[in-house]
Short mmCIF file of C-alpha atoms and ligand atoms in Angstrom, two decimals:
data_model
loop_
_atom_site.label_atom_id
_atom_site.label_comp_id
_atom_site.label_asym_id
_atom_site.label_seq_id
_atom_site.Cartn_x
_atom_site.Cartn_y
_atom_site.Cartn_z
CA MET A 1 -14.75 35.42 6.39
CA SER A 2 -11.07 35.80 5.61
CA ALA A 3 -10.48 32.08 6.17
CA GLU A 4 -13.10 31.55 3.36
CA ILE A 5 -11.64 33.99 1.09
CA GLU A 6 -8.23 32.40 1.72
CA THR A 7 -9.74 28.92 0.85
CA SER A 8 -11.13 30.16 -2.43
CA ARG A 9 -7.88 31.78 -3.44
CA LEU A 10 -5.91 28.59 -2.86
CA GLN A 11 -8.60 26.69 -4.69
CA GLN A 12 -8.21 28.96 -7.77
CA LEU A 13 -4.39 28.85 -7.69
CA ASP A 14 -4.65 25.16 -7.28
CA HIS A 15 -6.99 24.65 -10.27
CA ALA A 16 -4.78 26.95 -12.35
CA HIS A 17 -1.30 25.51 -11.54
CA PHE A 18 -1.16 22.07 -9.62
CA MET A 19 -1.37 19.01 -11.72
CA HIS A 20 -2.52 16.33 -9.04
CA PRO A 21 -1.69 12.68 -9.32
CA PHE A 22 -4.45 10.50 -10.11
CA THR A 23 -6.88 13.18 -10.66
CA ASP A 24 -9.38 13.98 -13.51
CA HIS A 25 -8.79 17.64 -13.60
CA ASN A 26 -12.17 18.50 -15.32
CA ASP A 27 -14.09 17.04 -12.34
CA LEU A 28 -11.52 18.59 -9.86
CA GLY A 29 -12.28 22.20 -11.26
CA ALA A 30 -15.97 21.76 -11.18
CA LYS A 31 -15.93 20.49 -7.40
CA GLY A 32 -12.98 22.35 -6.02
CA THR A 33 -10.39 20.85 -3.81
CA ARG A 34 -10.57 20.06 -0.15
CA ILE A 35 -7.58 21.95 1.53
CA ILE A 36 -6.26 20.05 4.22
CA GLU A 37 -4.38 22.31 6.61
CA ARG A 38 -3.43 20.40 9.96
CA ALA A 39 -3.90 16.91 11.65
CA ASP A 40 -3.47 15.60 14.94
CA GLY A 41 -3.61 11.74 16.07
CA VAL A 42 -6.01 10.27 13.82
CA TYR A 43 -7.97 13.39 12.63
CA ILE A 44 -7.21 15.99 9.78
CA GLU A 45 -8.65 19.34 9.63
CA ASP A 46 -9.62 21.50 6.56
CA THR A 47 -9.47 25.13 6.02
CA ALA A 48 -13.28 25.28 6.68
CA GLY A 49 -12.63 23.80 10.11
CA GLN A 50 -13.98 20.31 9.65
CA LYS A 51 -12.34 17.47 11.64
CA ILE A 52 -12.30 14.48 9.70
CA LEU A 53 -11.30 11.01 10.93
CA ASP A 54 -8.70 9.95 8.65
CA GLY A 55 -9.59 6.27 7.70
CA MET A 56 -6.84 6.17 5.08
CA ALA A 57 -3.87 6.97 7.29
CA GLY A 58 -3.03 9.86 4.64
CA LEU A 59 -2.25 7.31 2.01
CA TRP A 60 -1.80 4.04 3.86
CA CYS A 61 1.27 5.62 5.55
CA VAL A 62 0.72 7.47 8.68
CA ASN A 63 0.83 4.45 10.86
CA VAL A 64 2.02 6.12 14.10
CA GLY A 65 -0.63 9.06 13.57
CA TYR A 66 -0.15 12.59 12.99
CA GLY A 67 1.52 15.15 15.27
CA ARG A 68 4.42 13.21 16.32
CA LYS A 69 6.71 16.03 17.84
CA SER A 70 9.68 13.58 18.34
CA ILE A 71 9.95 12.85 14.52
CA ALA A 72 9.89 16.60 14.03
CA ASP A 73 12.57 17.22 16.42
CA ALA A 74 14.80 14.42 15.07
CA VAL A 75 14.27 15.74 11.48
CA TYR A 76 15.12 19.38 12.72
CA GLU A 77 18.21 18.09 14.58
CA GLN A 78 19.39 16.35 11.41
CA MET A 79 18.81 19.20 9.21
CA GLN A 80 21.22 21.18 11.27
CA THR A 81 23.90 18.53 11.57
CA LEU A 82 23.94 17.15 8.17
CA PRO A 83 21.07 18.17 5.79
CA PHE A 84 22.37 16.06 2.84
CA TYR A 85 25.20 13.94 1.86
CA ASN A 86 25.22 11.31 -0.95
CA SER A 87 25.99 7.71 -0.39
CA PHE A 88 27.69 7.06 -3.61
CA PHE A 89 31.65 7.06 -4.01
CA GLN A 90 32.58 5.30 -0.72
CA CYS A 91 30.82 7.64 1.60
CA THR A 92 28.14 7.14 4.10
CA HIS A 93 26.62 9.04 7.06
CA PRO A 94 25.24 7.82 10.64
CA PRO A 95 21.48 7.97 10.04
CA ALA A 96 21.42 5.76 7.09
CA VAL A 97 23.88 3.43 8.65
CA GLU A 98 21.83 3.09 11.82
CA LEU A 99 18.66 2.72 9.64
CA ALA A 100 20.00 0.02 7.52
CA HIS A 101 21.05 -1.82 10.70
CA GLU A 102 17.62 -1.33 12.29
CA LEU A 103 15.77 -2.73 9.24
CA ALA A 104 18.02 -5.69 9.20
CA THR A 105 17.16 -6.43 12.75
CA LEU A 106 13.54 -6.00 12.37
CA ALA A 107 13.40 -7.98 8.88
CA PRO A 108 12.92 -11.76 8.71
CA GLU A 109 16.01 -13.91 9.38
CA GLY A 110 18.35 -13.93 6.65
CA MET A 111 17.47 -10.46 5.31
CA ASN A 112 20.29 -8.19 6.43
CA HIS A 113 20.74 -5.74 3.57
CA VAL A 114 19.13 -2.54 2.40
CA PHE A 115 19.09 -0.59 -0.79
CA PHE A 116 17.48 2.87 -0.08
CA THR A 117 15.15 4.73 -2.47
CA GLY A 118 12.84 7.74 -2.32
CA SER A 119 9.62 5.86 -2.60
CA GLY A 120 7.75 2.72 -3.18
CA SER A 121 7.76 3.30 -6.93
CA GLU A 122 11.49 3.58 -6.91
CA SER A 123 11.74 0.41 -4.75
CA ASN A 124 10.19 -1.63 -7.44
CA ASP A 125 12.06 0.00 -10.23
CA THR A 126 15.19 -1.09 -8.04
CA VAL A 127 13.52 -4.60 -7.66
CA LEU A 128 13.11 -5.11 -11.50
CA ARG A 129 16.91 -4.12 -12.01
CA MET A 130 18.18 -6.14 -9.10
CA VAL A 131 16.37 -9.18 -10.04
CA ARG A 132 17.60 -9.39 -13.47
CA HIS A 133 20.99 -8.29 -12.80
CA TYR A 134 21.22 -11.18 -10.03
CA TRP A 135 20.30 -13.81 -12.58
CA ALA A 136 22.80 -12.43 -15.17
CA LEU A 137 25.58 -12.65 -12.62
CA LYS A 138 24.48 -16.39 -11.85
CA GLY A 139 25.04 -17.12 -15.37
CA GLN A 140 21.54 -17.32 -16.30
CA PRO A 141 20.94 -14.15 -18.13
CA GLU A 142 17.60 -15.37 -19.93
CA LYS A 143 15.92 -15.62 -16.65
CA GLN A 144 14.25 -12.04 -17.11
CA VAL A 145 10.70 -12.47 -16.79
CA MET A 146 8.80 -11.17 -13.67
CA ILE A 147 5.36 -12.61 -13.05
CA THR A 148 2.86 -10.32 -11.23
CA ARG A 149 -0.88 -10.08 -10.77
CA GLU A 150 -3.68 -8.44 -12.44
CA ASN A 151 -4.90 -5.43 -10.45
CA ALA A 152 -1.70 -5.40 -8.27
CA TYR A 153 -0.36 -1.93 -7.50
CA HIS A 154 3.19 -1.46 -7.38
CA GLY A 155 3.70 2.23 -8.11
CA SER A 156 3.58 4.67 -11.04
CA THR A 157 6.98 4.86 -12.65
CA VAL A 158 7.39 3.07 -15.97
CA ALA A 159 8.71 -0.10 -14.21
CA ALA A 160 6.50 -0.14 -11.22
CA ALA A 161 3.37 0.43 -13.34
CA SER A 162 4.39 -2.25 -15.66
CA LEU A 163 4.83 -4.60 -12.80
CA GLY A 164 1.37 -3.39 -11.51
CA GLY A 165 -1.70 -4.95 -13.04
CA MET A 166 -3.92 -1.86 -13.49
CA LYS A 167 -5.33 -1.83 -17.11
CA PRO A 168 -6.19 1.80 -17.12
CA MET A 169 -2.57 2.58 -16.24
CA HIS A 170 -1.14 0.41 -18.74
CA ARG A 171 -3.23 2.04 -21.52
CA GLN A 172 -1.64 5.37 -21.13
CA GLY A 173 2.04 5.55 -22.15
CA GLY A 174 2.28 2.08 -23.78
CA LEU A 175 2.83 -0.08 -20.86
CA PRO A 176 3.60 -2.76 -19.70
CA ILE A 177 7.29 -2.82 -20.70
CA PRO A 178 8.45 -6.40 -22.07
CA GLY A 179 9.33 -9.27 -19.65
CA ILE A 180 6.46 -8.85 -17.41
CA GLU A 181 3.54 -11.40 -17.11
CA HIS A 182 0.34 -10.82 -15.20
CA ILE A 183 -1.75 -13.58 -13.81
CA ALA A 184 -5.33 -13.69 -11.89
CA GLN A 185 -5.62 -12.07 -8.67
CA PRO A 186 -7.06 -14.12 -5.71
CA TYR A 187 -10.24 -11.90 -5.48
CA TRP A 188 -13.06 -14.38 -4.43
CA PHE A 189 -15.90 -11.66 -4.12
CA GLY A 190 -15.12 -10.04 -7.37
CA GLU A 191 -14.13 -13.02 -9.45
CA GLY A 192 -15.01 -16.14 -7.65
CA GLY A 193 -18.28 -17.02 -9.41
CA ALA A 194 -19.57 -20.36 -7.97
CA LEU A 195 -16.37 -21.27 -6.43
CA SER A 196 -15.76 -21.48 -2.84
CA ALA A 197 -13.17 -19.00 -1.42
CA ASP A 198 -10.72 -21.77 -0.93
CA GLU A 199 -11.28 -23.11 -4.50
CA LEU A 200 -10.73 -19.88 -5.89
CA GLY A 201 -7.55 -19.24 -3.79
CA LEU A 202 -6.00 -22.55 -5.05
CA LYS A 203 -7.14 -21.63 -8.69
CA ALA A 204 -5.48 -18.30 -8.64
CA ALA A 205 -2.33 -19.73 -6.97
CA GLN A 206 -2.10 -22.50 -9.76
CA ALA A 207 -2.14 -19.87 -12.47
CA LEU A 208 1.29 -19.15 -11.26
CA GLU A 209 2.45 -22.62 -12.02
CA ALA A 210 0.67 -22.83 -15.34
CA ARG A 211 2.28 -19.40 -16.24
CA ILE A 212 5.82 -20.60 -14.95
CA GLN A 213 5.41 -23.52 -17.31
CA ALA A 214 4.14 -21.64 -20.21
CA VAL A 215 6.95 -19.16 -20.01
CA GLY A 216 9.60 -21.80 -19.33
CA PRO A 217 11.00 -22.12 -15.78
CA ASP A 218 14.44 -21.17 -17.13
CA LYS A 219 13.12 -17.86 -18.31
CA VAL A 220 11.24 -16.84 -15.07
CA ALA A 221 13.16 -14.47 -12.81
CA ALA A 222 10.84 -13.86 -9.98
CA PHE A 223 7.36 -13.84 -8.66
CA MET A 224 6.16 -10.53 -7.13
CA ALA A 225 3.00 -9.82 -5.13
CA GLU A 226 1.70 -7.78 -2.02
CA PRO A 227 0.59 -10.02 0.84
CA VAL A 228 -2.76 -8.26 0.75
CA GLN A 229 -3.58 -6.05 -2.27
CA GLY A 230 -4.04 -2.50 -1.06
CA ALA A 231 -4.91 -0.14 -3.75
CA GLY A 232 -6.46 -2.97 -5.67
CA GLY A 233 -9.26 -2.87 -3.03
CA VAL A 234 -8.05 -4.55 0.05
CA ILE A 235 -8.20 -7.87 -1.57
CA ILE A 236 -7.43 -10.36 1.23
CA PRO A 237 -6.41 -13.62 -0.36
CA PRO A 238 -8.45 -16.89 0.52
CA ALA A 239 -6.59 -19.08 3.22
CA SER A 240 -5.77 -21.49 0.63
CA TYR A 241 -3.69 -18.95 -1.71
CA TRP A 242 -0.42 -18.34 -0.06
CA PRO A 243 0.23 -21.97 1.06
CA GLU A 244 -0.25 -23.12 -2.47
CA VAL A 245 1.94 -20.44 -3.96
CA LYS A 246 4.68 -21.28 -1.38
CA ARG A 247 4.42 -25.10 -2.55
CA ILE A 248 4.99 -23.81 -6.27
CA LEU A 249 7.64 -21.63 -5.69
CA ALA A 250 9.57 -24.41 -3.87
CA GLN A 251 9.57 -26.37 -6.93
CA TYR A 252 10.98 -23.78 -9.21
CA ASP A 253 14.27 -21.81 -8.99
CA ILE A 254 12.71 -18.41 -9.01
CA LEU A 255 12.84 -15.44 -6.63
CA LEU A 256 9.92 -14.34 -4.31
CA VAL A 257 9.37 -10.35 -4.18
CA VAL A 258 7.02 -9.39 -1.42
CA ASP A 259 5.84 -5.80 -1.79
CA GLU A 260 5.47 -4.59 1.72
CA VAL A 261 4.99 -0.97 0.86
CA ILE A 262 1.38 -1.22 2.60
CA CYS A 263 1.58 -4.25 4.60
CA GLY A 264 5.00 -3.63 6.21
CA PHE A 265 5.59 -1.81 9.64
CA GLY A 266 2.60 -3.13 11.56
CA ARG A 267 -0.44 -2.89 9.28
CA THR A 268 -1.11 -6.71 9.55
CA GLY A 269 -0.43 -6.87 13.19
CA GLU A 270 3.09 -8.24 12.35
CA TRP A 271 6.01 -6.06 11.53
CA PHE A 272 5.82 -7.26 7.95
CA GLY A 273 2.88 -8.89 5.93
CA CYS A 274 5.35 -11.91 5.07
CA GLN A 275 5.40 -12.77 8.54
CA TYR A 276 1.71 -12.86 8.79
CA TYR A 277 1.59 -15.25 6.03
CA ASP A 278 4.84 -17.14 6.78
CA LEU A 279 6.52 -16.24 3.59
CA THR A 280 10.15 -16.21 2.83
CA PRO A 281 10.95 -13.32 0.66
CA ASP A 282 14.07 -12.81 -1.35
CA LEU A 283 13.31 -9.03 -1.81
CA MET A 284 11.07 -6.79 0.10
CA PRO A 285 10.17 -3.34 -1.45
CA ILE A 286 9.34 -0.98 1.52
CA ALA A 287 8.14 2.61 1.73
CA LYS A 288 4.82 4.33 3.41
CA GLY A 289 4.85 3.25 7.06
CA MET A 290 8.89 3.37 7.02
CA THR A 291 8.70 6.98 7.89
CA SER A 292 4.90 7.19 8.60
CA GLY A 293 4.89 9.47 5.70
CA TYR A 294 6.62 12.25 7.42
CA LEU A 295 9.40 12.39 4.99
CA PRO A 296 9.35 10.62 1.65
CA MET A 297 11.72 7.42 1.85
CA GLY A 298 11.63 3.70 0.45
CA GLY A 299 13.84 1.09 0.29
CA VAL A 300 14.43 -2.57 -0.84
CA ILE A 301 15.43 -5.23 1.81
CA VAL A 302 17.42 -7.82 0.29
CA ALA A 303 17.98 -11.40 1.49
CA ASP A 304 21.76 -12.50 2.21
CA LYS A 305 21.76 -14.92 -0.61
CA VAL A 306 20.84 -12.11 -3.26
CA ALA A 307 23.06 -9.51 -1.63
CA GLU A 308 25.92 -11.83 -1.82
CA VAL A 309 25.71 -12.49 -5.37
CA LEU A 310 25.20 -8.64 -6.12
CA ALA A 311 28.12 -7.78 -3.94
CA ALA A 312 30.38 -10.44 -5.75
CA GLY A 313 29.36 -9.08 -9.19
CA GLY A 314 31.06 -5.59 -9.16
CA GLU A 315 29.31 -2.46 -9.46
CA PHE A 316 25.70 -2.46 -9.73
CA PHE A 317 25.03 0.83 -11.84
CA HIS A 318 22.04 1.90 -10.09
CA GLY A 319 21.08 4.45 -7.33
CA TYR A 320 19.44 7.66 -6.46
CA THR A 321 20.66 11.09 -5.35
CA TYR A 322 18.45 10.75 -2.28
CA SER A 323 19.31 7.12 -1.56
CA GLY A 324 19.41 7.00 2.24
CA HIS A 325 18.81 10.60 2.55
CA PRO A 326 20.10 11.59 6.13
CA VAL A 327 16.92 13.67 7.16
CA ALA A 328 14.71 11.05 5.74
CA ALA A 329 16.62 8.32 7.48
CA ALA A 330 16.46 10.42 10.88
CA ALA A 331 12.52 10.38 10.52
CA ALA A 332 12.38 6.66 9.75
CA LEU A 333 14.65 5.80 12.75
CA GLU A 334 12.43 7.96 15.18
CA ASN A 335 9.33 6.23 13.73
CA LEU A 336 10.53 2.77 14.07
CA ARG A 337 11.59 3.81 17.63
CA ILE A 338 7.95 4.84 18.25
CA LEU A 339 6.57 1.65 16.69
CA LYS A 340 8.80 -0.51 18.64
CA GLU A 341 8.68 1.39 22.14
CA GLU A 342 4.68 1.80 21.98
CA LYS A 343 4.53 -1.84 20.80
CA ILE A 344 2.25 -0.71 17.93
CA PRO A 345 2.31 -3.81 15.80
CA GLU A 346 1.43 -5.93 18.86
CA TYR A 347 -1.37 -3.49 19.72
CA VAL A 348 -2.69 -4.02 16.16
CA ARG A 349 -2.35 -7.77 16.51
CA ASP A 350 -3.82 -8.24 19.80
CA VAL A 351 -6.35 -5.19 20.18
CA ALA A 352 -7.24 -3.04 17.42
CA ALA A 353 -7.46 -5.66 14.52
CA PRO A 354 -9.66 -8.07 16.51
CA TYR A 355 -11.82 -4.93 17.50
CA LEU A 356 -12.14 -3.69 14.00
CA ALA A 357 -12.79 -7.07 12.51
CA GLN A 358 -15.97 -7.47 14.85
CA ALA A 359 -17.11 -3.91 14.46
CA TRP A 360 -16.67 -3.65 10.66
CA LEU A 361 -18.28 -6.94 10.17
CA THR A 362 -21.58 -5.48 11.71
CA LEU A 363 -21.77 -3.35 8.26
CA ALA A 364 -22.44 -6.63 6.57
CA ASP A 365 -26.03 -6.44 7.42
CA HIS A 366 -26.55 -3.17 5.23
CA PRO A 367 -28.61 -3.72 2.20
CA LEU A 368 -25.91 -2.18 0.22
CA VAL A 369 -23.07 -4.27 1.40
CA GLY A 370 -22.36 -7.55 -0.44
CA GLU A 371 -19.24 -8.23 1.86
CA ALA A 372 -17.50 -6.75 4.66
CA ARG A 373 -13.83 -7.97 5.29
CA SER A 374 -10.78 -6.97 7.24
CA LEU A 375 -7.34 -8.20 7.93
CA GLY A 376 -5.12 -6.04 10.48
CA LEU A 377 -5.96 -2.64 10.16
CA MET A 378 -7.38 -2.58 6.67
CA GLY A 379 -10.95 -3.12 5.68
CA ALA A 380 -13.14 -3.34 2.65
CA LEU A 381 -16.93 -3.16 1.89
CA GLU A 382 -18.37 -4.36 -1.43
CA LEU A 383 -21.17 -2.24 -2.54
CA VAL A 384 -23.76 -4.21 -4.68
CA ARG A 385 -27.30 -3.89 -6.22
CA HIS A 386 -28.20 -7.35 -5.14
CA ARG A 387 -26.53 -8.99 -2.26
CA GLU A 388 -27.31 -12.57 -3.12
CA THR A 389 -26.11 -12.32 -6.82
CA ARG A 390 -23.45 -9.92 -6.07
CA GLU A 391 -24.58 -7.72 -8.98
CA ARG A 392 -22.93 -4.39 -9.13
CA PHE A 393 -24.41 -1.14 -9.84
CA ALA A 394 -24.05 0.63 -13.36
CA GLU A 395 -20.72 2.29 -13.53
CA SER A 396 -22.21 5.39 -14.58
CA LEU A 397 -24.03 5.77 -11.11
CA LYS A 398 -20.57 6.16 -9.44
CA VAL A 399 -21.92 4.58 -6.21
CA GLY A 400 -18.44 4.22 -4.63
CA GLU A 401 -17.42 7.78 -5.42
CA ARG A 402 -20.73 9.15 -3.81
CA CYS A 403 -20.40 7.13 -0.95
CA ARG A 404 -16.90 8.36 -0.37
CA ASP A 405 -18.26 11.96 -0.67
CA TYR A 406 -20.97 11.08 1.88
CA ALA A 407 -18.32 9.66 4.08
CA VAL A 408 -16.30 12.97 4.21
CA GLU A 409 -19.71 14.67 4.84
CA ALA A 410 -20.17 12.34 7.73
CA GLY A 411 -16.45 13.03 8.94
CA LEU A 412 -14.65 10.14 7.70
CA VAL A 413 -12.15 9.63 5.17
CA MET A 414 -12.93 6.43 3.20
CA ARG A 415 -11.65 5.64 -0.28
CA ALA A 416 -13.51 4.12 -3.27
CA VAL A 417 -11.95 1.70 -5.50
CA GLY A 418 -14.97 1.31 -8.08
CA ASP A 419 -17.63 0.28 -5.72
CA THR A 420 -15.56 -1.01 -3.13
CA MET A 421 -15.08 1.01 0.05
CA ILE A 422 -11.71 0.76 1.67
CA ILE A 423 -10.13 2.00 4.96
CA ALA A 424 -6.67 1.61 6.59
CA PRO A 425 -6.65 4.03 9.58
CA PRO A 426 -3.59 5.05 11.54
CA LEU A 427 -2.34 1.97 13.53
CA VAL A 428 -2.71 4.00 16.75
CA ILE A 429 -6.51 4.37 16.32
CA THR A 430 -8.24 3.47 19.57
CA THR A 431 -11.30 1.30 20.07
CA GLU A 432 -13.45 4.21 20.58
CA GLN A 433 -12.27 5.78 17.41
CA ILE A 434 -12.81 2.49 15.60
CA ASP A 435 -16.54 2.73 16.95
CA GLU A 436 -16.83 6.34 15.50
CA LEU A 437 -15.25 5.05 12.42
CA VAL A 438 -17.61 2.35 11.78
CA THR A 439 -20.68 4.54 12.92
CA LYS A 440 -19.74 7.22 10.28
CA ALA A 441 -19.10 4.55 7.70
CA ARG A 442 -22.81 3.29 8.34
CA GLN A 443 -23.81 6.80 7.93
CA ALA A 444 -22.26 6.98 4.54
CA LEU A 445 -23.84 3.93 3.59
CA ASP A 446 -27.48 5.02 4.65
CA MET A 447 -26.96 8.37 2.81
CA THR A 448 -25.85 6.57 -0.41
CA TRP A 449 -28.85 4.13 0.07
CA GLU A 450 -31.11 7.12 0.50
CA ALA A 451 -29.73 8.94 -2.50
CA LEU A 452 -30.22 5.75 -4.73
CA SER A 453 -33.66 4.98 -3.39
CA SER A 454 -34.97 8.46 -4.43
CA GLU A 455 -33.44 7.88 -7.98
CA ARG A 456 -35.25 4.76 -8.49
C1 PLP B 4 1.92 3.05 -2.83
C2 PLP B 4 2.57 1.76 -3.30
C3 PLP B 4 3.58 1.56 -4.03
C4 PLP B 4 4.18 2.80 -4.60
O1 PLP B 4 4.70 3.79 -3.60
P1 PLP B 4 4.85 5.25 -4.06
O2 PLP B 4 5.74 5.78 -2.68
O3 PLP B 4 3.85 5.92 -4.11
O4 PLP B 4 5.95 5.33 -5.08
C5 PLP B 4 4.13 0.49 -4.31
N1 PLP B 4 3.54 -0.78 -3.95
C6 PLP B 4 2.57 -0.67 -3.11
C7 PLP B 4 1.90 -2.06 -2.74
C8 PLP B 4 1.84 0.38 -2.80
O5 PLP B 4 0.71 0.60 -2.05
#
């Protein structure tokens, strides 16, 4: 009883005071929040005692799973030794130095420099300023334009949301800021029409070349993209896409920014998504899996060729109080040690991802599912009214949201992006737990199907 009273007390206070990110508060007030109290491994538990398989790894970040005591210990120890010091004004501290070195070791060859931030959004704000400053130092200050993609997610600050391609975000607050161009995304299921996947991939890549020419190659600073779009709906580009983008980039003197905030740290089965697609980035924003979410931290891994120009250019007037925060760095170091020692990226590549791919694809036979796809430990289901024509349900039916709520009822966190259901579980998920995830996803589909049928 007292647990129920406590839950409703917290729900009331939550409604009264807590402004949640990306949340419709009218909706939230009506439904009440679910209060997550604890977690272990791949499971979270709410105040009602329901254990739920976390198919979203928190928010794409708890790569090593919940309940890692060694990260807690590393953090506790660092808190006692040095809870904070800045890294401005010719100072540094051991955890940030060790972490920068470790990241340089893990990153692709020729990327040996790291700028620390507090989040993925801050990383992308840093990217924008760094890229423009780089070209100014190179004597080409007119190279200012960043090309990114529609429906990309690069974060929520002014620069990051502008770099992102989400129209509802742009509509609030007068975004995007000037100097950012958005091109088509390589989303075959959603936008491919009559084209084959590879034709759509080529077409989306060639939109980059067309835009470079329209803007003027001497004005374009960089192209920026996620290897696989995460928040946009786990959009896996057709095989033709990245090779064609590489061909185009090789022809023009512009930088490549690969947003590794989701794809980094093992999600694709490689350490970084750029390695999965054999890309050579000049800058890589990172966050999320960098600490497995145990503490907030982000960064930008910078190629030597860019870092050298910046270093020669005098002071870069940019930095955050918490850049390289010692306690967050200690959490990141222990997280990286776990990823390495337990060979988690290799486990994803050799065991978990192939297993998920075959198990997840079995959902493609469900009458609601127009496509099931996965890459690494990311998956998506496209919910449709008609499988052959890919016709969607009316938006007002909120089919995706309802399917998400049924999934939680069935004991699975699965997220809805419109009517695209997505998953990205902790990388330590076992094959038995993958079976459980897929079984629960099917239950959610069945419950959704049932509800829709009774409404016809
Ligand atoms: C989450 C995300 C970000 C923003 O990171 P925050 O830590 O939420 O600021 C940036 N890029 C991608 C690809 C992301 O998924």
